[in-house]
Coordinates of C-alpha atoms and ligand atoms in Angstrom, one line a residue:
M1 CA 0.0 0.0 0.0
K2 CA 2.7 2.5 1.1
D3 CA 4.7 1.7 -2.1
S4 CA 1.9 2.5 -4.3
I5 CA 1.3 5.9 -2.5
V6 CA 5.0 6.7 -2.8
K7 CA 4.8 5.9 -6.6
E8 CA 1.8 8.1 -7.1
L9 CA 3.5 11.0 -5.2
E10 CA 6.7 10.6 -7.2
N11 CA 4.6 10.9 -10.4
L12 CA 3.2 14.2 -9.1
I13 CA 6.5 15.9 -7.9
G14 CA 9.4 13.7 -9.0
E15 CA 11.1 10.9 -7.2
D16 CA 13.9 13.0 -5.6
W17 CA 11.3 14.8 -3.5
V18 CA 9.4 11.9 -2.0
I19 CA 11.1 10.3 0.9
D20 CA 10.1 7.2 2.8
D21 CA 13.4 6.2 4.3
E22 CA 12.9 6.5 8.1
R23 CA 16.5 7.6 8.7
L24 CA 16.0 10.7 6.5
M25 CA 12.7 11.6 8.1
E26 CA 13.8 11.8 11.8
D27 CA 14.1 15.6 11.8
Y28 CA 10.6 16.0 10.5
L29 CA 8.9 14.0 13.3
S30 CA 9.1 16.4 16.1
D31 CA 9.2 20.1 16.8
E32 CA 10.6 22.3 19.6
T33 CA 7.8 21.4 22.1
P34 CA 9.5 20.3 25.3
S35 CA 9.9 16.5 25.1
P36 CA 7.9 15.6 28.3
V37 CA 4.7 17.0 26.6
R38 CA 5.5 16.6 22.9
P39 CA 3.0 14.3 21.1
E40 CA 4.4 11.0 20.0
A41 CA 4.8 10.9 16.2
D42 CA 3.3 8.2 14.1
R43 CA 6.2 6.9 12.1
D44 CA 4.0 5.6 9.3
V45 CA 4.7 8.7 7.2
I46 CA 5.9 9.8 3.8
L47 CA 7.8 13.1 3.4
V48 CA 7.2 15.2 0.4
K49 CA 9.0 18.4 -0.7
P50 CA 7.0 20.2 -3.4
K51 CA 8.5 23.2 -5.1
N52 CA 5.4 25.4 -5.8
S53 CA 1.7 25.8 -5.1
Q54 CA 0.7 23.8 -8.2
E55 CA 2.5 20.7 -6.8
I56 CA 1.0 21.3 -3.3
S57 CA -2.4 21.4 -5.0
E58 CA -1.8 18.1 -6.8
I59 CA -0.7 16.4 -3.5
L60 CA -3.8 17.7 -1.6
K61 CA -6.2 16.5 -4.4
Y62 CA -4.5 13.1 -4.3
A63 CA -4.7 13.0 -0.5
N64 CA -8.4 13.8 -0.6
R65 CA -9.1 11.0 -3.1
K66 CA -7.2 8.5 -0.9
S67 CA -8.3 10.0 2.5
I68 CA -4.7 10.4 3.6
S69 CA -3.8 13.1 6.2
V70 CA -1.4 15.8 5.3
V71 CA 0.7 17.7 7.9
P72 CA 2.2 20.9 6.6
R73 CA 5.7 21.5 8.0
G74 CA 7.6 24.8 8.3
A75 CA 10.9 24.9 10.2
G76 CA 9.6 22.8 13.1
T77 CA 10.2 25.5 15.7
G78 CA 6.6 25.4 17.0
L79 CA 6.1 24.8 20.8
C80 CA 2.7 23.0 20.8
G81 CA 3.3 20.0 18.7
A82 CA 1.2 21.4 15.8
A83 CA 3.6 20.1 13.1
V84 CA 4.0 16.6 14.6
P85 CA 2.1 13.9 12.6
V86 CA 0.1 11.8 15.1
Q87 CA -1.5 9.4 12.6
S88 CA -0.4 8.0 9.2
S89 CA 0.4 11.0 7.1
I90 CA 2.1 12.8 4.3
I91 CA 4.4 15.4 5.8
L92 CA 4.5 18.3 3.4
S93 CA 7.7 20.3 3.9
M94 CA 7.7 23.9 2.7
E95 CA 11.5 24.1 2.6
R96 CA 11.8 24.3 -1.2
L97 CA 9.4 27.3 -1.5
N98 CA 12.2 29.6 -0.4
D99 CA 12.1 32.3 -3.0
L100 CA 12.1 35.9 -1.8
I101 CA 10.1 37.2 -4.7
E102 CA 10.0 41.0 -4.4
V103 CA 10.7 44.0 -2.1
D104 CA 8.4 46.9 -3.1
E105 CA 10.1 49.9 -1.4
D106 CA 7.4 52.3 -2.4
N107 CA 4.5 50.3 -1.1
F108 CA 6.5 49.1 1.9
T109 CA 5.9 45.4 1.2
M110 CA 7.8 42.2 0.8
T111 CA 6.4 39.2 -1.1
C112 CA 8.0 35.8 -0.5
Q113 CA 7.2 32.1 -0.7
A114 CA 6.2 30.6 2.5
G115 CA 9.4 28.7 3.2
V116 CA 11.5 31.8 3.4
T117 CA 12.9 32.1 7.0
L118 CA 12.7 35.1 9.4
E119 CA 16.5 35.2 9.2
D120 CA 16.3 35.7 5.4
I121 CA 13.7 38.5 5.8
L122 CA 15.7 40.3 8.4
E123 CA 18.9 40.1 6.3
R124 CA 17.1 41.4 3.2
V125 CA 15.6 44.4 5.0
R126 CA 19.0 45.1 6.6
E127 CA 20.6 45.2 3.2
S128 CA 18.0 47.7 2.0
E129 CA 19.2 50.2 4.7
T130 CA 15.8 51.9 4.4
L131 CA 13.3 49.2 5.5
F132 CA 12.4 47.5 8.7
F133 CA 10.5 44.4 9.7
P134 CA 9.8 44.9 13.4
P135 CA 8.6 41.5 14.8
H136 CA 11.1 39.1 16.3
P137 CA 9.6 35.8 17.5
G138 CA 12.7 34.2 19.2
D139 CA 13.8 31.6 16.6
E140 CA 15.0 33.2 13.4
G141 CA 14.9 29.8 11.7
A142 CA 11.1 29.9 11.6
Q143 CA 9.5 30.2 8.2
V144 CA 7.2 32.9 7.1
G145 CA 4.3 30.4 6.5
G146 CA 4.8 29.0 10.0
L147 CA 4.9 32.5 11.5
V148 CA 1.7 33.5 9.8
V149 CA -0.3 30.5 10.6
E150 CA 0.9 30.6 14.2
N151 CA 0.2 34.4 14.3
A152 CA 3.6 34.6 16.1
G153 CA 4.3 37.4 18.5
G154 CA 7.6 37.7 20.3
A155 CA 9.3 40.6 22.2
R156 CA 8.9 43.3 19.6
A157 CA 5.1 43.3 19.4
V158 CA 4.3 46.3 21.7
K159 CA 4.6 49.1 19.1
Y160 CA 3.4 47.5 15.9
G161 CA 1.6 44.3 17.0
V162 CA 1.9 40.5 16.2
L163 CA 2.3 38.8 12.8
R164 CA -1.3 39.4 11.9
N165 CA -0.7 43.1 11.8
Y166 CA 1.9 42.6 9.0
V167 CA 0.1 40.3 6.6
R168 CA -1.2 42.2 3.6
G169 CA -1.9 39.3 1.2
M170 CA -1.3 35.6 0.7
E171 CA -1.7 32.8 -1.7
V172 CA -3.3 29.7 -0.2
V173 CA -3.8 26.1 -1.4
L174 CA -7.1 25.1 0.2
P175 CA -7.3 21.6 1.7
T176 CA -9.3 20.4 -1.3
G177 CA -6.5 21.6 -3.7
E178 CA -7.8 24.8 -5.1
I179 CA -5.3 27.7 -5.2
T180 CA -6.6 31.2 -4.2
S181 CA -5.2 34.6 -3.5
L182 CA -6.4 36.7 -0.5
G183 CA -5.7 40.4 0.0
G184 CA -2.8 42.0 -1.9
K185 CA -0.6 45.0 -1.2
V186 CA -3.5 47.2 -0.1
I187 CA -3.7 48.8 3.4
K188 CA -7.5 48.8 3.5
N189 CA -9.7 45.9 2.4
N190 CA -13.3 45.3 3.4
T191 CA -14.3 43.0 0.6
G192 CA -16.6 40.5 2.3
L193 CA -15.7 38.2 5.2
D194 CA -12.0 38.3 6.0
L195 CA -10.8 34.8 5.0
M196 CA -7.2 35.9 5.1
H197 CA -7.4 36.7 8.8
L198 CA -9.1 33.4 9.4
L199 CA -6.1 31.7 7.8
I200 CA -3.7 33.7 10.0
G201 CA -3.5 31.7 13.3
S202 CA -5.1 28.6 11.8
E203 CA -2.1 26.4 12.6
G204 CA -2.0 24.5 9.3
T205 CA -5.6 23.3 9.6
L206 CA -7.5 25.5 7.0
G207 CA -5.1 25.7 4.1
I208 CA -1.4 25.7 3.1
V209 CA 0.0 29.2 2.8
S210 CA 2.3 29.2 -0.2
R211 CA 3.1 32.9 -0.6
V212 CA 2.8 35.9 1.7
T213 CA 3.0 39.7 1.2
L214 CA 4.2 41.4 4.4
R215 CA 4.0 45.0 5.4
L216 CA 7.3 46.7 6.1
Y217 CA 8.2 50.0 7.9
P218 CA 10.8 52.6 7.3
E219 CA 14.1 51.8 9.1
P220 CA 14.3 53.8 12.3
Q221 CA 17.3 56.1 12.3
A222 CA 17.9 55.7 16.0
S223 CA 17.5 53.0 18.6
V224 CA 18.3 52.6 22.2
S225 CA 17.9 49.8 24.8
L226 CA 17.3 50.5 28.5
I227 CA 17.5 48.1 31.4
V228 CA 15.7 49.5 34.4
P229 CA 16.4 47.6 37.7
F230 CA 13.9 47.5 40.5
E231 CA 14.1 45.9 43.9
G232 CA 10.8 44.0 43.5
R233 CA 8.5 42.8 40.7
H234 CA 5.5 45.0 41.7
E235 CA 7.5 48.2 41.4
A236 CA 8.7 47.1 38.0
I237 CA 5.4 45.8 36.6
G238 CA 3.4 48.7 38.0
T239 CA 5.6 51.1 36.0
V240 CA 4.6 49.6 32.6
P241 CA 1.2 51.3 32.3
Q242 CA 2.7 54.6 33.5
I243 CA 5.3 54.6 30.7
L244 CA 2.6 53.7 28.1
K245 CA 0.2 56.3 29.4
Q246 CA 2.8 59.0 28.6
G247 CA 2.4 58.1 24.9
M248 CA 5.8 56.4 24.7
I249 CA 5.3 53.0 23.0
P250 CA 8.5 51.1 23.0
L251 CA 9.3 48.5 20.3
A252 CA 9.7 46.0 23.1
M253 CA 9.1 46.1 26.9
E254 CA 10.1 42.9 28.7
Y255 CA 10.0 41.8 32.3
M256 CA 12.8 39.5 33.6
E257 CA 14.3 38.5 37.0
R258 CA 17.9 38.4 38.0
D259 CA 18.4 34.7 38.4
L260 CA 17.0 34.0 34.9
V261 CA 19.0 36.6 33.0
E262 CA 22.2 35.5 34.8
K263 CA 21.5 31.9 33.9
S264 CA 20.8 32.8 30.3
A265 CA 24.0 35.0 30.1
E266 CA 26.1 32.2 31.5
H267 CA 24.4 29.7 29.0
I268 CA 25.7 31.8 26.0
G269 CA 29.1 32.7 27.6
K270 CA 28.2 36.3 28.3
K271 CA 27.8 38.5 31.4
W272 CA 24.6 40.2 32.5
P273 CA 25.7 43.9 32.5
V274 CA 23.7 45.1 35.5
R275 CA 24.6 44.8 39.2
E276 CA 21.7 46.4 40.9
G277 CA 18.1 45.1 41.3
D278 CA 16.4 41.7 41.2
A279 CA 13.5 42.6 38.8
Y280 CA 14.1 44.3 35.4
L281 CA 12.2 46.1 32.7
Y282 CA 14.0 45.9 29.4
L283 CA 12.9 48.5 26.9
V284 CA 13.8 49.0 23.2
L285 CA 13.0 52.4 21.9
T286 CA 13.2 53.4 18.2
G287 CA 12.7 56.8 16.5
Q288 CA 13.7 58.9 13.6
D289 CA 16.3 61.0 15.4
K290 CA 18.5 60.6 18.5
D291 CA 17.5 63.9 20.2
S292 CA 13.8 62.9 20.4
L293 CA 14.8 59.5 21.6
Y294 CA 17.0 61.0 24.3
S295 CA 14.2 63.1 25.5
K296 CA 11.9 60.0 25.7
C297 CA 14.6 58.2 27.6
E298 CA 14.7 61.1 30.1
R299 CA 11.0 61.0 30.6
I300 CA 11.0 57.2 31.1
N301 CA 13.9 57.6 33.5
E302 CA 11.9 60.1 35.6
T303 CA 8.8 57.8 35.6
C304 CA 10.8 54.8 36.7
D305 CA 12.7 56.9 39.3
S306 CA 9.4 58.0 40.8
R307 CA 8.5 54.4 41.2
G308 CA 11.8 53.4 43.0
S309 CA 14.0 52.2 40.1
Q310 CA 17.8 52.1 40.5
D311 CA 20.4 53.2 38.0
V312 CA 19.2 52.7 34.4
L313 CA 21.6 51.1 32.0
V314 CA 21.5 52.7 28.5
A315 CA 22.8 50.7 25.5
E316 CA 23.2 52.7 22.3
R317 CA 25.8 50.8 20.3
R318 CA 24.3 48.0 18.1
K319 CA 26.8 45.5 19.7
D320 CA 25.6 46.3 23.2
E321 CA 21.9 46.3 22.2
E322 CA 22.4 42.9 20.5
K323 CA 24.1 41.5 23.6
I324 CA 21.1 42.3 25.7
L325 CA 18.6 41.0 23.2
D326 CA 20.7 37.8 22.9
I327 CA 20.6 37.3 26.7
R328 CA 16.8 37.9 26.7
S329 CA 16.2 35.6 23.8
N330 CA 18.2 32.8 25.4
I331 CA 16.3 32.6 28.7
Y332 CA 14.1 30.1 26.8
T333 CA 17.0 27.9 25.6
A334 CA 18.8 28.1 29.0
L335 CA 15.7 26.8 30.8
E336 CA 14.4 24.4 28.1
P337 CA 16.4 21.3 29.2
E338 CA 15.0 21.6 32.7
S339 CA 11.4 22.4 31.6
A340 CA 8.5 20.0 31.6
D341 CA 6.4 22.6 29.7
I342 CA 6.5 26.2 28.7
L343 CA 3.3 28.3 28.8
D344 CA 2.4 31.6 27.1
V345 CA -0.5 32.8 29.2
T346 CA -1.6 36.4 28.6
V347 CA -3.4 38.9 30.8
P348 CA -4.2 42.6 30.7
I349 CA -1.0 44.5 31.5
T350 CA -2.5 45.7 34.8
E351 CA -2.8 42.1 36.0
I352 CA 0.7 40.9 35.3
G353 CA 1.9 41.4 38.9
R354 CA -1.1 39.5 40.3
L355 CA -0.6 36.6 37.9
L356 CA 3.0 36.3 38.8
D357 CA 2.0 36.1 42.5
E358 CA -0.7 33.5 41.7
I359 CA 1.9 31.4 39.8
D360 CA 4.3 31.6 42.8
S361 CA 1.5 30.4 45.1
I362 CA 0.7 27.5 42.8
A363 CA 4.4 26.5 42.6
E364 CA 4.7 26.6 46.4
E365 CA 1.6 24.6 46.9
H366 CA 2.9 21.8 44.6
D367 CA 6.5 22.1 45.8
L368 CA 7.7 23.1 42.4
D369 CA 9.8 25.7 40.7
I370 CA 8.0 27.8 38.0
P371 CA 10.2 30.7 36.8
V372 CA 8.3 33.3 34.8
Y373 CA 9.5 36.1 32.4
G374 CA 7.8 37.7 29.5
H375 CA 6.5 40.5 27.4
A376 CA 5.4 43.1 30.0
G377 CA 4.3 45.6 27.3
D378 CA 1.6 43.2 26.1
G379 CA 0.9 41.0 29.2
N380 CA 2.2 37.8 27.6
L381 CA 4.2 35.7 30.2
H382 CA 6.2 32.5 29.9
P383 CA 6.0 30.3 33.0
H384 CA 8.4 27.3 32.6
I385 CA 7.1 24.4 34.7
R386 CA 10.4 22.8 35.8
L387 CA 11.1 19.1 35.9
K388 CA 10.9 17.6 39.4
D389 CA 13.8 15.2 40.2
G390 CA 14.5 15.2 36.4
R391 CA 11.0 14.1 35.5
K392 CA 7.7 15.6 34.5
P393 CA 5.7 16.4 37.7
S394 CA 3.1 13.8 38.2
N395 CA 0.3 16.4 38.6
M396 CA 1.4 18.5 35.7
E397 CA -2.0 18.7 34.0
R398 CA -3.6 20.0 37.3
I399 CA -0.8 22.6 37.7
K400 CA -1.4 23.9 34.1
D401 CA -5.2 23.9 34.7
E402 CA -4.7 26.0 37.9
I403 CA -2.5 28.5 36.0
Y404 CA -5.0 28.7 33.1
E405 CA -7.8 29.2 35.6
K406 CA -6.1 32.1 37.4
T407 CA -5.2 33.6 34.0
I408 CA -8.8 33.4 32.8
D409 CA -10.1 34.8 36.1
L410 CA -7.8 37.8 35.6
G411 CA -9.3 38.5 32.2
G412 CA -6.6 36.7 30.3
V413 CA -6.2 33.9 27.7
I414 CA -4.4 30.6 27.8
T415 CA -2.2 31.3 24.8
G416 CA -1.0 34.7 23.5
E417 CA 1.4 33.5 20.8
H418 CA 2.3 29.8 20.7
G419 CA -1.2 28.6 19.8
I420 CA -3.3 25.5 20.6
G421 CA -1.5 23.0 18.4
K422 CA -2.0 19.4 19.5
T423 CA -0.9 19.7 23.1
R424 CA -3.6 22.1 24.2
V425 CA -6.7 20.8 22.3
K426 CA -7.8 19.3 25.7
N427 CA -7.6 22.8 27.3
L428 CA -9.8 24.5 24.8
P429 CA -13.1 23.9 26.7
Q430 CA -11.6 25.6 29.7
A431 CA -10.9 28.7 27.6
L432 CA -13.8 28.9 25.1
D433 CA -17.5 28.2 25.4
D434 CA -19.3 25.4 23.5
H435 CA -20.7 27.8 20.8
Q436 CA -17.2 29.0 19.9
I437 CA -15.7 25.5 19.7
S438 CA -18.7 24.3 17.7
L439 CA -18.3 27.2 15.2
M440 CA -14.6 26.4 14.9
K441 CA -15.4 22.8 14.1
K442 CA -18.0 23.8 11.5
I443 CA -15.5 26.2 9.9
K444 CA -12.9 23.4 9.7
K445 CA -15.5 21.1 8.0
V446 CA -16.3 23.8 5.4
F447 CA -12.7 24.2 4.5
D448 CA -11.6 20.6 4.8
P449 CA -14.7 18.3 4.4
N450 CA -12.6 15.1 4.5
N451 CA -10.5 16.3 7.5
I452 CA -7.2 15.6 5.8
L453 CA -5.3 18.7 6.7
N454 CA -3.4 18.5 10.0
P455 CA -6.1 16.6 12.0
K456 CA -6.3 16.7 15.8
T457 CA -4.9 20.3 15.7
V458 CA -6.7 23.3 17.3
V459 CA -10.0 21.3 17.3
D460 CA -10.5 17.6 17.0
I461 CA -13.5 17.0 14.8
D462 CA -13.1 13.2 15.1
E463 CA -14.1 13.3 18.8
D464 CA -17.7 14.3 17.9
Ligands
FAD501 C1 13.8 29.3 20.8 C2 12.4 29.6 20.4 C3 11.9 30.9 20.6 C4 10.6 31.1 20.2 N1 10.1 32.4 20.4 C5 8.8 32.7 20.0 C6 8.2 33.9 20.3 O1 8.9 34.8 20.8 N2 7.0 34.2 19.8 C7 6.2 33.2 19.2 O2 5.1 33.5 18.8 N3 6.7 32.0 18.9 C8 8.0 31.7 19.3 N4 8.5 30.4 19.1 C9 7.6 29.4 18.4 C10 7.8 29.3 16.9 O3 9.0 29.8 16.4 C11 6.7 29.9 16.1 O4 5.4 29.2 16.5 C12 6.8 29.8 14.6 O5 5.7 30.6 14.1 C13 6.8 28.4 14.0 O6 7.2 28.5 12.7 P1 7.8 27.2 11.9 O7 8.1 27.6 10.5 O8 8.8 26.6 12.7 O9 6.5 26.3 11.9 P2 6.3 24.7 12.3 O10 6.7 24.5 13.7 O11 7.0 23.9 11.3 O12 4.7 24.6 12.2 C14 3.9 25.2 13.0 C15 2.4 25.0 12.5 O13 2.3 25.7 11.3 C16 1.9 24.8 10.2 N5 2.6 25.3 9.0 C17 3.9 25.6 8.8 N6 4.1 26.1 7.6 C18 2.9 26.2 7.0 C19 2.4 26.8 5.8 N7 3.2 27.3 4.9 N8 1.1 26.7 5.6 C20 0.2 26.2 6.5 N9 0.6 25.6 7.6 C21 1.9 25.7 7.9 C22 2.3 23.4 10.7 O14 1.5 22.4 10.1 C23 2.1 23.6 12.2 O15 0.7 23.4 12.4 C24 9.8 30.1 19.5 C25 10.3 28.9 19.3 C26 11.6 28.6 19.7 C27 12.2 27.2 19.5

């Protein structure tokens, strides 16, 4: 049976691009979800590497005829098992769709195939010296298709928003194989129901994104990073709305504690540059000239000072700014080997301090360690549930439920950026009411009547 499927797929896209040797597929069976919670992959899979939307369309039409699941695969940096095949499947890798098609400087857009990486995009805008792509979800290896369907966020979402805010247009191959274009380069578009925004954040369940047009911004002429130390978390977190209320919207505004930044710095062979304080706000400010940026820094300094901050570290040279960003970005990688799971709960910014306290109480009650850091400017926090004696805590699901419950009580959501994927499908009823889940399932059935595209992700329509 498998041999005949391989043959048919080879006829569609060429034999070099259909792989069924298990040894060559190992890297495609998992993602970056911490191993204690990562779904187990079904190894009865065939890997295909189409080169364009036409070939993707042929594969999907064939998969519908034969009722075979298809799991789209970007770079595999996802954190909720969304790209892991959990039943016999065709894994459809987007790696060959890696053409950066066009940078349109006058319309401030970039159009690329979905397999182009964030690193490629950042390099291309850097080369232009006039353009800027602000968002920075932590792993630059992620592909634009993966970033869009995960509606990725990251540290630099405070000023311009998450990935959704950058998508102007896309080409999609629908689960039944039709190819369609949504949006374009336009800024305004009210033409009917917004299918493009339904596809954004759909986690590979409603269509395969093959091409994306992204919005760009003018390159800021000046940038400065500040680290503001405080004695305690409530002084630090309480300062966030005060800064924003003054009309100063930083590109990034992060919250971190001393033990975590020191651990991360050590992990990458660097030294955390601040001696004072245990709780930090890390801000990145950008603007079109240095003088106005300095005056913003002064006002921020005054606001922080009035709330008990200590000496602010100002980093202006690109090298120094990159060092701080590097230490911040690597908190995740430093903690990952000791983590049983990593959450991305999100609350209104005024509730961050309260959620941090609640998580501390939950950790204490279960005799666990749950370090937390995150995006203070948008309320998105990352609690890492640590392994206990080297193993996943036995009551892990209960601990997560308790954290989710407190988050929801504070007006928050269970995921602000990593998505539902496969690991959180069971948590959806805690976060959404029956009407919402039922509508999502109906939408899935409309797009994908045979349920072939990434089943058991976001919603599980098999369970009905
Ligand atoms: C160190 C590290 C830091 C991270 N930091 C952040 C962060 O700050 N913010 C954040 O939001 N995320 C972060 N992530 C998570 C991850 O990078 C994002 O979720 C990213 O969007 C995944 O992209 P990917 O190409 O790796 O997709 P994959 O993991 O390969 O796939 C993710 C989902 O998208 C689907 N998919 C992939 N490509 C397509 C396509 N072209 N069409 C349709 N479906 C597709 C897959 O089927 C799967 O369901 C981080 C991950 C790591 C490892």
